[in-house]
Short mmCIF file of C-alpha atoms and ligand atoms in Angstrom, two decimals:
data_model
loop_
_atom_site.label_atom_id
_atom_site.label_comp_id
_atom_site.label_asym_id
_atom_site.label_seq_id
_atom_site.Cartn_x
_atom_site.Cartn_y
_atom_site.Cartn_z
CA UNK A 596 157.54 -111.96 240.88
CA UNK A 597 155.21 -114.59 242.12
CA UNK A 598 154.76 -117.99 240.20
CA UNK A 599 151.27 -116.69 239.31
CA UNK A 600 152.19 -113.58 238.12
CA UNK A 601 153.56 -114.76 235.07
CA UNK A 602 149.73 -116.29 233.85
CA UNK A 603 148.20 -113.74 231.57
CA UNK A 604 145.47 -112.13 233.81
CA UNK A 605 142.77 -111.03 231.06
CA UNK A 606 142.91 -114.91 229.57
CA UNK A 607 141.96 -115.82 233.08
CA UNK A 608 139.09 -113.57 233.06
CA UNK A 609 137.81 -114.40 229.54
CA UNK A 610 138.23 -118.31 230.99
CA UNK A 611 136.29 -117.40 234.31
CA UNK A 612 133.48 -115.73 232.16
CA UNK A 613 133.40 -118.86 230.28
CA UNK A 614 132.82 -121.61 232.82
CA UNK A 615 129.67 -122.46 234.60
CA UNK A 616 131.63 -122.80 237.90
CA UNK A 617 133.82 -120.24 239.68
CA UNK A 618 136.95 -119.30 238.95
CA UNK A 619 138.98 -118.82 241.73
CA UNK A 620 142.39 -116.44 242.08
CA UNK A 621 144.87 -115.86 244.77
CA UNK A 622 142.85 -112.18 245.43
CA UNK A 623 139.55 -114.26 246.35
CA UNK A 624 138.61 -115.18 249.70
CA UNK A 625 137.94 -118.33 249.66
CA UNK A 626 141.50 -119.55 247.72
CA UNK A 627 143.05 -120.64 250.83
CA UNK A 628 140.25 -122.77 251.69
CA UNK A 629 139.76 -124.19 248.27
CA UNK A 630 143.86 -124.83 247.48
CA UNK A 631 143.80 -126.90 250.97
CA UNK A 632 144.66 -130.46 250.88
CA UNK A 633 144.31 -133.14 253.76
CA UNK A 634 148.20 -133.17 254.04
CA UNK A 635 149.06 -129.72 255.93
CA UNK A 636 152.72 -130.25 254.77
CA UNK A 637 151.48 -129.04 251.09
CA UNK A 638 150.86 -125.55 250.74
CA UNK A 639 150.93 -125.06 247.03
CA UNK A 640 149.56 -121.82 245.05
CA UNK A 641 147.73 -122.41 241.87
CA UNK A 642 147.34 -119.17 239.37
CA UNK A 643 143.45 -120.54 239.57
CA UNK A 644 141.41 -122.69 240.87
CA UNK A 645 138.44 -124.21 238.63
CA UNK A 646 135.08 -125.45 240.98
CA UNK A 647 133.94 -127.67 237.95
CA UNK A 648 130.54 -127.88 237.85
CA UNK A 649 130.64 -130.57 234.89
CA UNK A 650 132.62 -132.05 231.96
CA UNK A 651 132.90 -128.71 229.75
CA UNK A 652 134.52 -127.23 232.53
CA UNK A 653 137.05 -129.50 232.72
CA UNK A 654 137.52 -129.42 229.28
CA UNK A 655 138.05 -125.88 229.30
CA UNK A 656 140.43 -126.03 232.13
CA UNK A 657 142.53 -128.64 230.56
CA UNK A 658 142.72 -126.80 227.07
CA UNK A 659 143.63 -123.18 229.16
CA UNK A 660 146.49 -125.38 230.76
CA UNK A 661 147.56 -126.23 227.19
CA UNK A 662 147.20 -123.10 225.66
CA UNK A 663 149.63 -121.32 228.14
CA UNK A 664 151.56 -124.23 229.19
CA UNK A 665 150.52 -124.32 232.78
CA UNK A 666 150.66 -127.35 234.87
CA UNK A 667 147.68 -129.08 235.40
CA UNK A 668 146.34 -130.57 239.08
CA UNK A 669 142.85 -132.46 239.60
CA UNK A 670 141.34 -132.81 243.18
CA UNK A 671 138.72 -135.32 243.86
CA UNK A 672 138.54 -135.58 247.64
CA UNK A 673 142.13 -134.14 248.07
CA UNK A 674 143.51 -137.15 250.09
CA UNK A 675 146.42 -137.96 248.23
CA UNK A 676 149.37 -137.63 250.87
CA UNK A 677 151.59 -136.73 248.41
CA UNK A 678 149.25 -133.65 247.54
CA UNK A 679 149.03 -134.00 244.16
CA UNK A 680 145.67 -132.35 243.75
CA UNK A 681 147.25 -128.98 243.93
CA UNK A 682 149.91 -127.15 241.90
CA UNK A 683 151.74 -124.39 241.98
CA UNK A 684 151.22 -121.77 239.40
CA UNK A 685 149.29 -123.73 237.25
CA UNK A 686 145.48 -124.52 236.95
CA UNK A 687 143.67 -126.74 239.63
CA UNK A 688 140.66 -128.35 238.70
CA UNK A 689 138.48 -128.63 241.46
CA UNK A 690 135.90 -132.06 241.13
CA UNK A 691 134.46 -131.59 244.55
CA UNK A 692 131.21 -129.94 243.54
CA UNK A 693 130.40 -133.21 241.08
CA UNK A 694 128.42 -134.60 243.52
CA UNK A 695 125.56 -136.38 241.38
CA UNK A 696 124.52 -139.90 242.27
CA UNK A 697 122.10 -142.25 240.62
CA UNK A 698 121.58 -145.96 242.26
CA UNK A 699 119.69 -148.26 239.68
CA UNK A 700 118.77 -150.92 242.69
CA UNK A 701 117.85 -153.35 240.16
CA UNK A 702 120.52 -153.79 238.32
CA UNK A 703 122.82 -153.07 241.13
CA UNK A 704 124.73 -150.07 239.41
CA UNK A 705 125.68 -146.67 240.78
CA UNK A 706 126.65 -143.81 238.55
CA UNK A 707 128.48 -141.19 241.02
CA UNK A 708 129.80 -137.67 240.44
CA UNK A 709 133.92 -137.70 240.76
CA UNK A 710 133.71 -135.27 243.77
CA UNK A 711 131.89 -137.39 246.34
CA UNK A 712 133.35 -138.79 249.10
CA UNK A 713 133.55 -142.44 250.36
CA UNK A 714 130.74 -141.58 253.12
CA UNK A 715 128.30 -139.71 250.43
CA UNK A 716 128.48 -142.86 248.26
CA UNK A 717 127.89 -145.37 251.06
CA UNK A 718 124.59 -143.42 252.26
CA UNK A 719 123.37 -143.04 248.73
CA UNK A 720 123.75 -146.63 248.19
CA UNK A 721 122.80 -148.31 251.59
CA UNK A 722 119.53 -146.38 251.30
CA UNK A 723 119.08 -149.72 248.90
CA UNK A 724 120.89 -152.12 251.28
CA UNK A 725 123.53 -151.91 248.66
CA UNK A 726 127.48 -151.08 248.39
CA UNK A 727 130.78 -150.99 246.52
CA UNK A 728 133.93 -151.67 248.04
CA UNK A 729 135.70 -148.43 248.95
CA UNK A 730 138.43 -147.57 251.92
CA UNK A 731 138.02 -147.41 255.56
CA UNK A 732 137.51 -143.32 256.12
CA UNK A 733 134.70 -141.82 255.35
CA UNK A 734 136.07 -138.14 254.49
CA UNK A 735 138.15 -139.91 251.62
CA UNK A 736 137.70 -138.95 247.97
CA UNK A 737 136.21 -141.88 245.87
CA UNK A 738 137.85 -140.57 242.64
CA UNK A 739 141.62 -141.03 243.82
CA UNK A 740 141.18 -144.07 245.95
CA UNK A 741 139.50 -145.94 243.13
CA UNK A 742 141.63 -144.92 240.32
CA UNK A 743 144.53 -146.26 242.53
CA UNK A 744 142.75 -149.77 243.78
CA UNK A 745 140.48 -148.93 246.76
CA UNK A 746 141.35 -151.45 249.59
CA UNK A 747 138.44 -151.61 252.35
CA UNK A 748 136.26 -153.95 254.25
CA UNK A 749 135.09 -155.75 251.82
CA UNK A 750 137.94 -156.57 249.98
CA UNK A 751 137.69 -160.42 250.90
CA UNK A 752 134.25 -160.63 249.26
CA UNK A 753 133.72 -158.24 246.38
CA UNK A 754 137.58 -157.33 245.91
CA UNK A 755 138.86 -153.77 245.42
CA UNK A 756 136.83 -150.59 244.40
CA UNK A 757 138.72 -150.81 240.96
CA UNK A 758 137.72 -154.16 240.66
CA UNK A 759 133.90 -152.69 240.66
CA UNK A 760 134.33 -149.88 238.46
CA UNK A 761 132.04 -150.88 235.36
CA UNK A 762 132.47 -147.66 233.39
CA UNK A 763 133.63 -144.03 233.77
CA UNK A 764 132.78 -141.00 232.13
CA UNK A 765 136.39 -139.27 230.97
CA UNK A 766 137.68 -135.75 229.58
CA UNK A 767 140.63 -136.59 227.66
CA UNK A 768 143.76 -134.51 227.10
CA UNK A 769 142.57 -133.28 223.63
CA UNK A 770 138.98 -132.35 225.57
CA UNK A 771 137.14 -134.98 224.10
CA UNK A 772 134.24 -136.70 226.44
CA UNK A 773 134.28 -140.63 226.37
CA UNK A 774 132.33 -143.16 228.03
CA UNK A 775 134.83 -145.89 228.92
CA UNK A 776 133.75 -149.53 229.49
CA UNK A 777 135.09 -152.91 228.34
CA UNK A 778 133.43 -152.53 225.12
CA UNK A 779 134.15 -149.05 224.28
CA UNK A 780 137.63 -148.51 225.36
CA UNK A 781 139.21 -151.71 227.21
CA UNK A 782 142.53 -150.90 227.14
CA UNK A 783 141.52 -147.47 229.13
CA UNK A 784 139.28 -148.90 231.37
CA UNK A 785 141.83 -151.65 232.07
CA UNK A 786 144.37 -148.43 232.98
CA UNK A 787 141.95 -146.75 235.19
CA UNK A 788 141.45 -149.71 237.22
CA UNK A 789 144.36 -148.87 239.42
CA UNK A 790 146.66 -146.94 236.95
CA UNK A 791 145.55 -143.60 238.97
CA UNK A 792 144.63 -140.49 237.14
CA UNK A 793 147.29 -140.34 234.13
CA UNK A 794 144.71 -140.73 231.72
CA UNK A 795 142.35 -138.20 231.66
CA UNK A 796 140.35 -136.32 234.04
CA UNK A 797 137.09 -138.91 235.17
CA UNK A 798 133.93 -136.83 236.21
CA UNK A 799 131.85 -139.92 236.79
CA UNK A 800 132.41 -143.55 238.10
CA UNK A 801 129.81 -146.29 237.53
CA UNK A 802 130.14 -149.05 239.81
CA UNK A 803 128.83 -152.71 240.47
CA UNK A 804 127.05 -152.87 243.68
CA UNK A 805 126.33 -155.80 246.45
CA UNK A 806 123.95 -156.56 248.95
CA UNK A 807 125.64 -155.26 252.42
CA UNK A 808 123.49 -155.30 255.30
CA UNK A 809 124.54 -154.62 259.09
CA UNK A 810 127.75 -155.97 259.61
CA UNK A 811 129.55 -157.47 262.52
CA UNK A 812 132.51 -155.23 263.30
CA UNK A 813 134.58 -153.54 265.75
CA UNK A 814 138.18 -153.84 267.37
CA UNK A 815 140.24 -155.89 269.96
CA UNK A 816 142.85 -154.61 271.78
CA UNK A 817 145.63 -156.53 273.63
CA UNK A 818 147.93 -156.01 276.14
CA UNK A 819 151.18 -155.02 274.59
CA UNK A 820 153.33 -157.65 276.64
CA UNK A 821 151.24 -159.82 274.18
CA UNK A 822 152.15 -158.09 271.05
CA UNK A 823 154.11 -161.53 269.44
CA UNK A 824 151.48 -164.13 270.66
CA UNK A 825 148.64 -161.91 268.98
CA UNK A 826 150.25 -161.10 265.61
CA UNK A 827 151.50 -164.43 265.27
CA UNK A 828 148.50 -165.88 265.68
CA UNK A 829 146.76 -163.16 263.69
CA UNK A 830 149.05 -163.84 261.04
CA UNK A 831 148.20 -167.81 260.49
CA UNK A 832 144.75 -166.81 261.50
CA UNK A 833 144.43 -164.68 258.27
CA UNK A 834 145.43 -167.60 255.82
CA UNK A 835 142.33 -169.41 256.60
CA UNK A 836 140.00 -166.26 256.83
CA UNK A 837 136.72 -166.78 254.91
CA UNK A 838 135.99 -164.16 252.31
CA UNK A 839 133.38 -162.38 254.35
CA UNK A 840 135.91 -161.56 256.85
CA UNK A 841 138.76 -158.84 256.44
CA UNK A 842 140.92 -157.63 259.24
CA UNK A 843 143.31 -155.26 259.70
CA UNK A 844 146.13 -155.09 262.74
CA UNK A 845 146.97 -151.40 264.18
CA UNK A 846 149.75 -150.38 266.31
CA UNK A 847 150.76 -147.45 267.80
CA UNK A 848 151.32 -145.70 271.08
CA UNK A 849 148.76 -144.09 273.73
CA UNK A 850 149.52 -140.25 274.79
CA UNK A 851 151.70 -141.57 277.83
CA UNK A 852 153.95 -143.42 275.30
CA UNK A 853 152.83 -146.94 276.08
CA UNK A 854 152.45 -149.23 273.00
CA UNK A 855 149.50 -150.52 271.82
CA UNK A 856 148.36 -153.41 269.69
CA UNK A 857 144.72 -154.19 268.04
CA UNK A 858 142.97 -155.93 265.42
CA UNK A 859 139.98 -154.69 263.68
CA UNK A 860 137.58 -156.41 261.68
CA UNK A 861 134.39 -156.55 259.25
CA UNK A 862 132.42 -159.53 258.63
CA UNK A 863 129.74 -158.83 256.19
CA UNK A 864 127.70 -162.34 256.46
CA UNK A 865 125.13 -163.96 258.82
CA UNK A 866 126.22 -162.86 261.97
CA UNK A 867 126.07 -166.39 263.90
CA UNK A 868 128.49 -167.36 261.37
CA UNK A 869 131.00 -164.36 262.33
CA UNK A 870 130.69 -164.98 265.84
CA UNK A 871 132.03 -168.67 265.18
CA UNK A 872 134.70 -167.28 262.77
CA UNK A 873 135.85 -164.43 265.30
CA UNK A 874 135.85 -166.84 268.28
CA UNK A 875 139.58 -167.76 268.14
CA UNK A 876 140.57 -163.97 267.82
CA UNK A 877 138.51 -163.15 270.86
CA UNK A 878 140.66 -165.93 272.63
CA UNK A 879 143.92 -164.78 272.31
CA UNK A 880 145.14 -162.48 274.58
CA UNK A 881 142.94 -161.97 276.33
CA UNK A 882 141.88 -158.95 274.94
CA UNK A 883 141.79 -155.87 276.81
CA UNK A 884 138.89 -154.32 275.07
CA UNK A 885 136.55 -155.86 272.57
CA UNK A 886 134.00 -153.53 270.52
CA UNK A 887 133.11 -155.70 268.29
CA UNK A 888 129.28 -156.22 267.33
CA UNK A 889 126.46 -155.43 265.02
CA UNK A 890 126.66 -152.38 263.36
CA UNK A 891 125.59 -150.44 260.59
CA UNK A 892 127.84 -150.50 257.44
CA UNK A 893 127.68 -146.71 256.81
CA UNK A 894 128.76 -146.69 260.77
CA UNK A 895 131.65 -148.76 260.47
CA UNK A 896 133.03 -146.84 257.21
CA UNK A 897 132.89 -143.61 259.49
CA UNK A 898 134.32 -145.48 262.93
CA UNK A 899 137.88 -144.50 261.90
CA UNK A 900 137.38 -140.52 260.81
CA UNK A 901 138.15 -138.80 263.99
CA UNK A 902 141.66 -140.06 263.56
CA UNK A 903 142.37 -138.35 260.56
CA UNK A 904 141.27 -134.85 260.74
CA UNK A 905 142.34 -132.65 257.65
CA UNK A 906 145.21 -130.42 258.16
CA UNK A 907 147.82 -132.37 260.23
CA UNK A 908 151.49 -132.97 258.82
CA UNK A 909 151.44 -136.58 257.42
CA UNK A 910 154.60 -138.52 255.81
CA UNK A 911 153.73 -142.05 255.03
CA UNK A 912 156.17 -145.11 254.21
CA UNK A 913 154.78 -148.62 252.77
CA UNK A 914 155.26 -151.70 250.83
CA UNK A 915 153.17 -155.23 250.45
CA UNK A 916 154.16 -157.78 252.85
CA UNK A 917 153.34 -161.34 252.86
CA UNK A 918 153.71 -162.48 256.26
CA UNK A 919 154.65 -160.79 259.49
CA UNK A 920 156.78 -163.29 261.20
CA UNK A 921 160.01 -163.81 262.81
CA UNK A 922 162.77 -161.03 262.44
CA UNK A 923 159.98 -158.52 260.71
CA UNK A 924 158.01 -158.95 263.89
CA UNK A 925 160.69 -158.10 266.09
CA UNK A 926 162.11 -155.39 263.95
CA UNK A 927 158.53 -154.03 264.18
CA UNK A 928 158.30 -154.28 267.91
CA UNK A 929 161.62 -153.23 268.35
CA UNK A 930 160.92 -149.60 266.90
CA UNK A 931 157.19 -148.90 268.05
CA UNK A 932 158.25 -147.51 271.96
CA UNK A 933 159.79 -144.63 269.69
CA UNK A 934 157.65 -143.84 267.61
CA UNK A 935 157.25 -139.47 268.17
CA UNK A 936 153.85 -139.10 268.10
CA UNK A 937 150.69 -140.44 269.77
CA UNK A 938 148.71 -139.67 266.39
CA UNK A 939 150.66 -141.97 264.09
CA UNK A 940 150.08 -145.49 263.47
CA UNK A 941 151.49 -148.62 261.76
CA UNK A 942 148.65 -150.14 259.85
CA UNK A 943 148.49 -153.92 258.54
CA UNK A 944 145.56 -154.00 256.34
CA UNK A 945 144.93 -157.32 254.73
CA UNK A 946 144.16 -158.14 251.42
CA UNK A 947 142.56 -161.38 250.41
CA UNK A 948 139.64 -163.58 249.27
CA UNK A 949 138.26 -161.84 246.07
CA UNK A 950 140.81 -159.00 245.82
CA UNK A 951 143.84 -161.43 245.93
CA UNK A 952 142.35 -163.97 243.00
CA UNK A 953 142.13 -161.38 240.48
CA UNK A 954 144.85 -161.95 238.19
CA UNK A 955 147.68 -159.83 238.02
CA UNK A 956 147.29 -158.47 234.50
CA UNK A 957 143.54 -158.06 234.66
CA UNK A 958 143.48 -154.90 235.77
CA UNK A 959 146.09 -152.22 235.77
CA UNK A 960 146.48 -153.28 239.91
CA UNK A 961 149.27 -155.32 239.42
CA UNK A 962 150.08 -157.03 242.89
CA UNK A 963 147.25 -159.68 243.69
CA UNK A 964 148.01 -162.00 246.39
CA UNK A 965 147.10 -162.81 250.06
CA UNK A 966 149.36 -160.02 251.82
CA UNK A 967 149.18 -157.26 254.01
CA UNK A 968 149.36 -153.33 252.86
CA UNK A 969 151.92 -152.77 255.51
CA UNK A 970 151.87 -148.73 256.12
CA UNK A 971 153.71 -146.61 258.52
CA UNK A 972 151.17 -143.51 258.57
CA UNK A 973 153.09 -140.59 260.60
CA UNK A 974 151.15 -137.67 261.35
CA UNK A 975 152.07 -134.78 263.76
CA UNK A 976 150.57 -131.21 264.44
CA UNK A 977 153.43 -129.03 264.85
CA UNK A 978 155.42 -128.55 261.54
CA UNK A 979 158.75 -127.95 263.49
CA UNK A 980 158.47 -131.89 264.49
CA UNK A 981 158.96 -132.89 261.09
CA UNK A 982 162.18 -133.95 261.01
CA UNK A 983 161.78 -136.26 264.36
CA UNK A 984 158.86 -137.85 262.71
CA UNK A 985 160.26 -138.08 259.15
CA UNK A 986 163.56 -139.64 260.49
CA UNK A 987 161.75 -142.36 262.74
CA UNK A 988 159.19 -143.00 259.81
CA UNK A 989 162.42 -143.53 257.64
CA UNK A 990 164.42 -145.76 260.13
CA UNK A 991 161.52 -148.06 260.68
CA UNK A 992 161.00 -148.17 256.79
CA UNK A 993 164.63 -149.19 256.12
CA UNK A 994 164.78 -151.74 258.57
CA UNK A 995 161.90 -153.36 257.38
CA UNK A 996 162.81 -153.35 253.67
CA UNK A 997 164.30 -157.02 253.66
CA UNK A 998 160.68 -158.13 254.53
CA UNK A 999 158.97 -156.13 252.26
CA UNK A 1000 158.21 -157.07 248.65
CA UNK A 1001 159.58 -154.40 245.93
CA UNK A 1002 155.73 -153.47 245.33
CA UNK A 1003 153.68 -150.94 246.98
CA UNK A 1004 149.79 -149.46 246.93
CA UNK A 1005 150.23 -146.35 244.39
CA UNK A 1006 147.57 -144.82 246.77
CA UNK A 1007 149.95 -144.59 249.93
CA UNK A 1008 152.76 -143.16 247.76
CA UNK A 1009 154.32 -139.84 248.64
CA UNK A 1010 156.52 -137.81 246.00
CA UNK A 1011 159.07 -140.79 246.32
CA UNK A 1012 159.98 -140.19 242.66
CA UNK A 1013 159.75 -141.94 239.27
CA UNK A 1014 161.45 -145.23 240.19
CA UNK A 1015 158.98 -145.76 243.21
CA UNK A 1016 156.33 -145.37 240.56
CA UNK A 1017 157.02 -148.53 239.06
CA UNK A 1018 156.83 -150.48 242.07
CA UNK A 1019 153.06 -150.51 242.02
CA UNK A 1020 152.68 -152.16 238.75
CA UNK A 1021 155.64 -154.36 237.87
CA UNK A 1022 154.99 -156.08 234.70
CA UNK A 1023 152.13 -154.26 233.81
CA UNK A 1024 153.96 -150.80 233.47
CA UNK A 1025 155.04 -151.31 230.02
CA UNK A 1026 151.10 -151.06 228.61
CA UNK A 1027 150.24 -148.53 231.32
CA UNK A 1028 152.90 -146.67 229.51
CA UNK A 1029 151.26 -147.61 225.88
CA UNK A 1030 147.92 -146.37 227.15
CA UNK A 1031 149.42 -143.22 228.26
CA UNK A 1032 151.11 -142.56 224.83
CA UNK A 1033 147.91 -143.20 223.45
CA UNK A 1034 145.70 -140.73 225.37
CA UNK A 1035 148.09 -138.36 226.90
CA UNK A 1036 151.30 -138.52 224.77
CA UNK A 1037 152.73 -134.76 226.01
CA UNK A 1038 151.87 -136.04 229.60
CA UNK A 1039 149.02 -133.37 230.51
CA UNK A 1040 148.14 -135.29 233.42
CA UNK A 1041 151.59 -135.56 235.29
CA UNK A 1042 150.56 -134.07 238.64
CA UNK A 1043 150.22 -137.66 240.02
CA UNK A 1044 152.17 -140.87 240.67
CA UNK A 1045 153.22 -140.51 237.33
CA UNK A 1046 153.61 -142.93 234.19
CA UNK A 1047 155.51 -141.19 231.19
CA UNK A 1048 154.07 -141.68 228.20
CA UNK A 1049 155.86 -144.97 226.21
CA UNK A 1050 158.02 -145.10 223.34
CA UNK A 1051 155.95 -144.72 219.94
CA UNK A 1052 156.04 -148.75 218.27
CA UNK A 1053 158.56 -149.35 216.03
CA UNK A 1054 157.88 -148.84 212.50
CA UNK A 1055 155.64 -146.20 213.28
CA UNK A 1056 157.98 -143.27 212.82
CA UNK A 1057 159.09 -141.62 209.63
C1 FAD B 1696 143.20 -140.54 256.20
C2 FAD B 1696 143.14 -141.45 254.73
C3 FAD B 1696 142.53 -142.83 254.67
C4 FAD B 1696 142.57 -143.82 253.52
N1 FAD B 1696 142.71 -144.76 253.59
C5 FAD B 1696 142.31 -145.62 252.66
C6 FAD B 1696 141.77 -146.67 252.63
O1 FAD B 1696 140.90 -147.57 253.71
N2 FAD B 1696 141.66 -147.58 251.35
C7 FAD B 1696 142.37 -147.19 250.22
O2 FAD B 1696 142.51 -148.05 249.14
N3 FAD B 1696 142.87 -145.81 250.25
C8 FAD B 1696 142.99 -145.43 251.35
N4 FAD B 1696 143.30 -144.28 251.55
C9 FAD B 1696 144.41 -143.41 250.56
C10 FAD B 1696 143.51 -142.77 249.43
O3 FAD B 1696 142.85 -144.14 248.47
C11 FAD B 1696 144.32 -141.90 248.55
O4 FAD B 1696 144.54 -140.72 249.70
C12 FAD B 1696 143.31 -141.53 247.30
O5 FAD B 1696 144.24 -140.75 246.31
C13 FAD B 1696 142.45 -140.45 247.66
O6 FAD B 1696 141.72 -140.05 246.86
P1 FAD B 1696 141.06 -138.28 246.62
O7 FAD B 1696 140.49 -138.09 245.78
O8 FAD B 1696 140.65 -137.87 248.13
O9 FAD B 1696 142.37 -137.68 246.26
P2 FAD B 1696 143.12 -136.49 245.57
O10 FAD B 1696 144.08 -135.71 246.15
O11 FAD B 1696 141.83 -135.67 245.28
O12 FAD B 1696 143.60 -137.11 244.27
C14 FAD B 1696 144.62 -138.09 244.43
C15 FAD B 1696 145.39 -138.39 242.94
O13 FAD B 1696 144.30 -138.58 242.01
C16 FAD B 1696 144.05 -137.66 240.95
N5 FAD B 1696 142.37 -137.33 240.62
C17 FAD B 1696 141.39 -137.21 241.34
N6 FAD B 1696 140.52 -137.25 240.96
C18 FAD B 1696 140.34 -137.92 239.64
C19 FAD B 1696 139.56 -137.78 238.76
N7 FAD B 1696 138.97 -137.41 238.72
N8 FAD B 1696 140.32 -138.20 237.33
C20 FAD B 1696 141.62 -138.13 237.15
N9 FAD B 1696 142.60 -137.72 238.32
C21 FAD B 1696 142.10 -137.63 239.69
C22 FAD B 1696 144.71 -136.33 241.37
O14 FAD B 1696 145.15 -135.79 240.63
C23 FAD B 1696 145.66 -137.16 242.55
O15 FAD B 1696 147.05 -137.76 241.60
C24 FAD B 1696 143.47 -143.10 252.53
C25 FAD B 1696 143.71 -141.70 252.44
C26 FAD B 1696 143.76 -140.96 253.53
C27 FAD B 1696 144.45 -139.82 253.69
#
């Protein structure tokens, strides 16, 4: 018996007839396409996929899953490396059809459907010379990215995506449709700013926008022989970098197995000032290549896309790290030549400025500091290469442990167990568990980096 055969087929027929969108089942031709997610290691088979046309379809899907005691998963852009957008044997809510976008250029706000990708939102807001901070790969979904945090090229000047979330439309576990903001549901908007998809299904996000014109951006690559000097210099350089500059280090190997090191930058202020600020970085090395120049923000946002096609095998390990010096640097350099796949990379995306100045308890996103998001991003094509790639990734991660904080960015987590889900939240976890208890006491939304509902407050039990 397959997992899906336990679901009442007649009930699914009735559900399908009530929806505005399509109900897609294993026998349908597009089933394999709609259940596929970014990480090719994930191969799960939901009993049915609902292509949601609006919050009413979302509410019907939630009610159906609850009535039939089925697991429920929610797909925004499908890019979570853990593959939480898709479930086995349950109901998958596919929000990728929710593409509406309204930009209010005077109030500098945008209301965005939960199925938009970063590129779609950026293109819509850039028509007015505006943008909200998102991530750095344009095909990622805004939904999962914003709900987990959202670290990108504008973080120094304007903060994280979740810091710019001003309101959300959400369907709760009980099927209620709420407009959530600081006035109406302060605890819930606090939790949505970094707490992930634990509290309901967000159907629309409202963002604060900022003027963003052409940026000064690109990359510098350096000879591997200079890797120590380059990374030590960068580590010092970023401590005084202006908010308008964001940087990311990337380390990998080329197809011939030769290690590579580069620094990518984005300056979002006047270009003459940016040229001056960037001069010292350009002087070290000297660089083998320098692609920094004036570019449209939309072009920058899709510049890395080709390196992340959907369907490759992915295994990631990550943690926040304050500095990259001394034995941390030695350990990293020692492991790079053994990297098994030239598609993989080690990224050190810098959080600083506006993103790091937010008080740690002001949003669910706890870890606010000038720091690197250290990410070992392993990707390869052939499933038979899994053991080699996973083994190397774990080996490097274990060796780096002494240099990492007991803290991680939730959107980099794979399926790493409940204890690890506390690491993104630290002392905010208790409040998150309390909000979870109030909005989803039976943990309907558990196909995510799950925050279990907290205990009833003492005195409330009979
Ligand atoms: C190639 C690549 C590049 C990336 N670059 C960056 C980056 O630069 N910066 C950064 O911060 N992160 C980055 N990430 C991480 C990214 O933020 C996460 O993968 C994020 O989960 C993607 O969101 P999604 O909607 O595509 O994912 P999904 O897999 O669809 O969803 C992720 C989680 O959120 C839940 N969810 C999704 N939509 C909703 C909703 N509407 N309501 C409630 N819950 C929902 C899902 O159930 C799931 O648990 C990158 C990831 C990839 C694969």
